[in-house]
CSV table of C-alpha atoms in Angstrom, one decimal:
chain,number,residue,atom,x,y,z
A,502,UNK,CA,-9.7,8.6,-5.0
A,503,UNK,CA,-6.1,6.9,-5.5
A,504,UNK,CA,-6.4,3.7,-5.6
A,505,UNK,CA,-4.3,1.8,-2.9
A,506,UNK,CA,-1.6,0.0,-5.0
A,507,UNK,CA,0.1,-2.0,-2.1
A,508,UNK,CA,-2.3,-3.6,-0.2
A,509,UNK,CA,-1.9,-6.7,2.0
A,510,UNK,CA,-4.3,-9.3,0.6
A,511,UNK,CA,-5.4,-12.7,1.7
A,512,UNK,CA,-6.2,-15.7,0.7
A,513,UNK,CA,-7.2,-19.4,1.7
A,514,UNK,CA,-3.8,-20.2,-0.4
A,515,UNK,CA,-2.0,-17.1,-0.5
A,516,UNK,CA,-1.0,-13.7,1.2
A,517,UNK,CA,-0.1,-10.9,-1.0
A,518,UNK,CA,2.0,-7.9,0.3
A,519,UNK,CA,3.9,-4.9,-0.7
A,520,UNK,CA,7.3,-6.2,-2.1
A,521,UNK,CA,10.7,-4.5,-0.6
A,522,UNK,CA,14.0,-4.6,-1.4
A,523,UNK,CA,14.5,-7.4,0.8
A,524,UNK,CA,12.6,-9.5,-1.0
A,525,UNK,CA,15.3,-10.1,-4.2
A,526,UNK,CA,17.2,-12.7,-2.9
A,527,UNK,CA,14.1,-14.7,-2.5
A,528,UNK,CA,12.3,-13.6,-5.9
A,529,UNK,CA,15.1,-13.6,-8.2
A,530,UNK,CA,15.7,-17.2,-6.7
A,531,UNK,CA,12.1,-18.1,-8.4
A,532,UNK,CA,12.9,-15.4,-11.7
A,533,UNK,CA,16.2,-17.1,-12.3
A,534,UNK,CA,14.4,-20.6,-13.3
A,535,UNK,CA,14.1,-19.8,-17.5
A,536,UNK,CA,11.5,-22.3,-17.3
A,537,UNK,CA,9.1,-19.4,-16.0
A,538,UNK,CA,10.1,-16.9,-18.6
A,539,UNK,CA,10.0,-20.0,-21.3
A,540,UNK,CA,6.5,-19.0,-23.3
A,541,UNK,CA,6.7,-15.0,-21.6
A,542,UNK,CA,8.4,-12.1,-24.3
A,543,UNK,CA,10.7,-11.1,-22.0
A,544,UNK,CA,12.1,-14.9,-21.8
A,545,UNK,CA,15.6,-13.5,-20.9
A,546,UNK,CA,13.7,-12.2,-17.9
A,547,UNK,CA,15.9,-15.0,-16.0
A,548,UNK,CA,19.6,-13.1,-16.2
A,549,UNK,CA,20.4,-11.4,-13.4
A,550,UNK,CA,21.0,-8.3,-15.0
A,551,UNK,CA,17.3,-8.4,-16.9
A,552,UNK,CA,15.6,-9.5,-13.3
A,553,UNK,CA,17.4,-6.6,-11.6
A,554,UNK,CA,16.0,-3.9,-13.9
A,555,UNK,CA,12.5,-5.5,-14.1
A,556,UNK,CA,12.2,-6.2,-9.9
A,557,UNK,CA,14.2,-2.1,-9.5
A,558,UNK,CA,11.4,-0.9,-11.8
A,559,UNK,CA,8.7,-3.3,-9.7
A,560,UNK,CA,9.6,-1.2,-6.6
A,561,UNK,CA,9.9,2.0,-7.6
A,562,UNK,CA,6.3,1.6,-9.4
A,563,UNK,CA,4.9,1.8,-5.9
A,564,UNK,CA,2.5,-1.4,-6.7
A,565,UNK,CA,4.6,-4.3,-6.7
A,566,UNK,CA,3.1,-7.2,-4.5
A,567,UNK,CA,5.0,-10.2,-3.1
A,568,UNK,CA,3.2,-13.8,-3.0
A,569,UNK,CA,3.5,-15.6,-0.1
A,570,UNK,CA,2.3,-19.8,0.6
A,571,UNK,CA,-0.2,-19.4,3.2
A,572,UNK,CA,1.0,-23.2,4.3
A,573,UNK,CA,4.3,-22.9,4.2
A,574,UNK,CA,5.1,-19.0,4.3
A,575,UNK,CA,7.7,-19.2,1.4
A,576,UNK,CA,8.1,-16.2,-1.2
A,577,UNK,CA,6.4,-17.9,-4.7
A,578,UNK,CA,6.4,-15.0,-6.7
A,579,UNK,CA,5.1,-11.5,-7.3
A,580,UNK,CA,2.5,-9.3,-8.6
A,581,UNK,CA,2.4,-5.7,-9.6
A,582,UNK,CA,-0.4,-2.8,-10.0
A,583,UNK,CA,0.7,-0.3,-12.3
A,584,UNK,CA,-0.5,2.5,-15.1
A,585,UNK,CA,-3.2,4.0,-13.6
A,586,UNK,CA,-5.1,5.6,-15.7
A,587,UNK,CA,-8.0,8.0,-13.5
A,588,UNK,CA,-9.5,9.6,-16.7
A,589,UNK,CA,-10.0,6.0,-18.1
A,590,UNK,CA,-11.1,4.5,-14.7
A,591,UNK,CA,-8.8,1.5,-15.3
A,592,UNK,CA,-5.3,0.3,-13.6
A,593,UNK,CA,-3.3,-2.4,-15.3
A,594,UNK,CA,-3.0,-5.6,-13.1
A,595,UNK,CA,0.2,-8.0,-14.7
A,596,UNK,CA,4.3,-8.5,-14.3
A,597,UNK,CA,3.0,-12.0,-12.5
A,598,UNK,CA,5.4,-14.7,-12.2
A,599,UNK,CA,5.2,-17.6,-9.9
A,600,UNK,CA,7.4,-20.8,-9.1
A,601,UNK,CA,6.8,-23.7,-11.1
A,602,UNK,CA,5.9,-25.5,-7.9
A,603,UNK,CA,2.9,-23.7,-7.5
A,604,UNK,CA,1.6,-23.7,-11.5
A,605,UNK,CA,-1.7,-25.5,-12.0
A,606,UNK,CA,-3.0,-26.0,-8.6
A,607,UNK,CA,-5.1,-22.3,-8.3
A,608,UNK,CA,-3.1,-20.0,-6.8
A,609,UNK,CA,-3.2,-17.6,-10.0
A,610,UNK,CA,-6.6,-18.1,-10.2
A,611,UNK,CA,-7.1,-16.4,-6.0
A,612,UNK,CA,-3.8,-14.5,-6.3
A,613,UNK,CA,-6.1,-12.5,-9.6
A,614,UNK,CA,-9.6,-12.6,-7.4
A,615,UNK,CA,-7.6,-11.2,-4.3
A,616,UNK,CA,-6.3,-8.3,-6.7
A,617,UNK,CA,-9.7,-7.6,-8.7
A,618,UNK,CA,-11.8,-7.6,-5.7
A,619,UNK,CA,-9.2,-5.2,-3.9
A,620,UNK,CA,-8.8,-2.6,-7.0
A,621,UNK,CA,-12.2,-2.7,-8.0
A,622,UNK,CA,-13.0,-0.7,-5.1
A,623,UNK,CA,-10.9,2.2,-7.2
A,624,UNK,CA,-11.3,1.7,-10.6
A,625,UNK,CA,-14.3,-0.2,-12.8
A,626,UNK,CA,-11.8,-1.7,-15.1
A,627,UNK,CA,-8.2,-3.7,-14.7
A,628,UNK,CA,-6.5,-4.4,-17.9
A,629,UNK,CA,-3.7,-7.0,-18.5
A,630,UNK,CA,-1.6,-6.8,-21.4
A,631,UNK,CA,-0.1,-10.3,-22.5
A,632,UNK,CA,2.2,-11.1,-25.2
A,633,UNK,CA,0.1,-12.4,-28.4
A,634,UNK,CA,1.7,-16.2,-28.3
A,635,UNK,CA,1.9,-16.4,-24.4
A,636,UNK,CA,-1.1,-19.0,-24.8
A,637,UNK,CA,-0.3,-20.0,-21.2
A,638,UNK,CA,-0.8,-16.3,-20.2
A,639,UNK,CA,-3.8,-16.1,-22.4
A,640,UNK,CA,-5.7,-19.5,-21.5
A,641,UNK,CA,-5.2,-17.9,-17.7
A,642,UNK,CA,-6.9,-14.8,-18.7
A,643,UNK,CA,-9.6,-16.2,-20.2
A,644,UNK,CA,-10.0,-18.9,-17.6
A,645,UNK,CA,-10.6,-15.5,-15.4
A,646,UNK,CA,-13.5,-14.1,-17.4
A,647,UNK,CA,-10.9,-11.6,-19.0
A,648,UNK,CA,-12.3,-10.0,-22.5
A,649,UNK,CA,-10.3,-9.2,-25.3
A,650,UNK,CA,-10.2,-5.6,-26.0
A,651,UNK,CA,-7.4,-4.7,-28.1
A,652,UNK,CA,-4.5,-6.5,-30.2
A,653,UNK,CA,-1.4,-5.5,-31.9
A,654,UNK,CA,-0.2,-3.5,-29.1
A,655,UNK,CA,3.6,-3.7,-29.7
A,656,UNK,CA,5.9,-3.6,-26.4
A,657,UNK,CA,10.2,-3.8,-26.5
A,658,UNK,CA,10.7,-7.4,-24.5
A,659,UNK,CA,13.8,-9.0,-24.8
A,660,UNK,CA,15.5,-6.3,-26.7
A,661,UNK,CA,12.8,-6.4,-30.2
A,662,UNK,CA,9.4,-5.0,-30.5
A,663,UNK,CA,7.1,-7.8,-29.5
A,664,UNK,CA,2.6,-8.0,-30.1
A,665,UNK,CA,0.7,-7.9,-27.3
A,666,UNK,CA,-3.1,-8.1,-26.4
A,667,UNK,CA,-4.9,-6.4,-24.0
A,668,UNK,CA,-7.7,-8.1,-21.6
A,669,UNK,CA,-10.4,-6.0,-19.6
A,670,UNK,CA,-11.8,-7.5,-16.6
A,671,UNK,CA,-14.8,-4.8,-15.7
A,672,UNK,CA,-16.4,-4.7,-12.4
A,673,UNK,CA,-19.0,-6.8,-11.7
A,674,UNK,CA,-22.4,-4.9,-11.3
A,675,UNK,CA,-24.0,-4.9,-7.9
A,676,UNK,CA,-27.9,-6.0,-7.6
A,677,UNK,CA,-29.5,-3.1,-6.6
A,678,UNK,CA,-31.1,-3.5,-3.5
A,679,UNK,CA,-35.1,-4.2,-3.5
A,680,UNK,CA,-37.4,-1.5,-2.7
């Protein structure tokens, strides 16, 4: 079964939905902060011209997510489900970026739950691929129970071949029930 890439997901913090065209304005409004991109390989990510081809890509990938505040019902970033893989049983869960405003307080943290829980009713395994010195990136990974499966995966980001790593967060076994 295909898994359902643009779902509506929600949260006690967040709500997660498919991303439109409509929704640049507001998201290149977060993207064009360098700040956000500062640590990411694709640091130029905050030029307009960069943004556009990474949110036209988004959309036409047919799994790009916008993040919404719950409280406050402002656009804080986006999320993406892409490169399904059905003869690997695995989807790649990344292209996250938030606004600063909302960095350190957990909404990564139940924007990833909301998306695991959701795909791993598809796929047993969601991978993330991180640039190799994005140690924010990384520590969030890890913080999520994300193992390292693979490194020295080299991606073009920001115009030069770049290292990347690969997390695997599997799906949790279910107890089966008592006889």
């Amino acid at each position: 079964m295909e898994p359902d890439r643009q779902p509506t997901l929600e949260g006690s913090l967040v709500l997660l939905r498919p991303s439109t065209a409509e929704d640049w304005d507001a998201l290149f409004g977060i993207a064009s902060d360098p700040l956000v991109w500062e640590v990411h390989p694709a640091h130029d990510r905050w030029q307009e011209p960069v943004f556009r081809a990474y949110f036209d890509a988004g959309i036409a990938s047919g799994g790009a997510l916008t993040i919404l505040d719950r409280a406050t019902g402002a656009v804080i970033g986006s999320s993406r489900y892409d490169n399904w893989k059905p003869d690997a049983d695995e989807i790649e869960i990344g292209w996250t970026y938030l606004a600063r405003s909302h960095w350190g307080r957990g909404y990564n943290a139940q924007i990833k739950a909301l998306m695991l829980d959701h795909i791993h009713r598809f796929v047993s395994t969601a991978v993330f691929t991180v640039g190799e010195t994005n140690i924010r990136s990384r520590k969030a990974m890890e913080k999520l129970g994300g193992i390292l499966r693979e490194t020295g995966q080299m991606r073009l980001m920001a115009g030069e071949m770049t290292p990347h790593v690969i997390y695997a967060i599997s799906r949790p076994c279910r107890n089966s029930p008592a006889p």
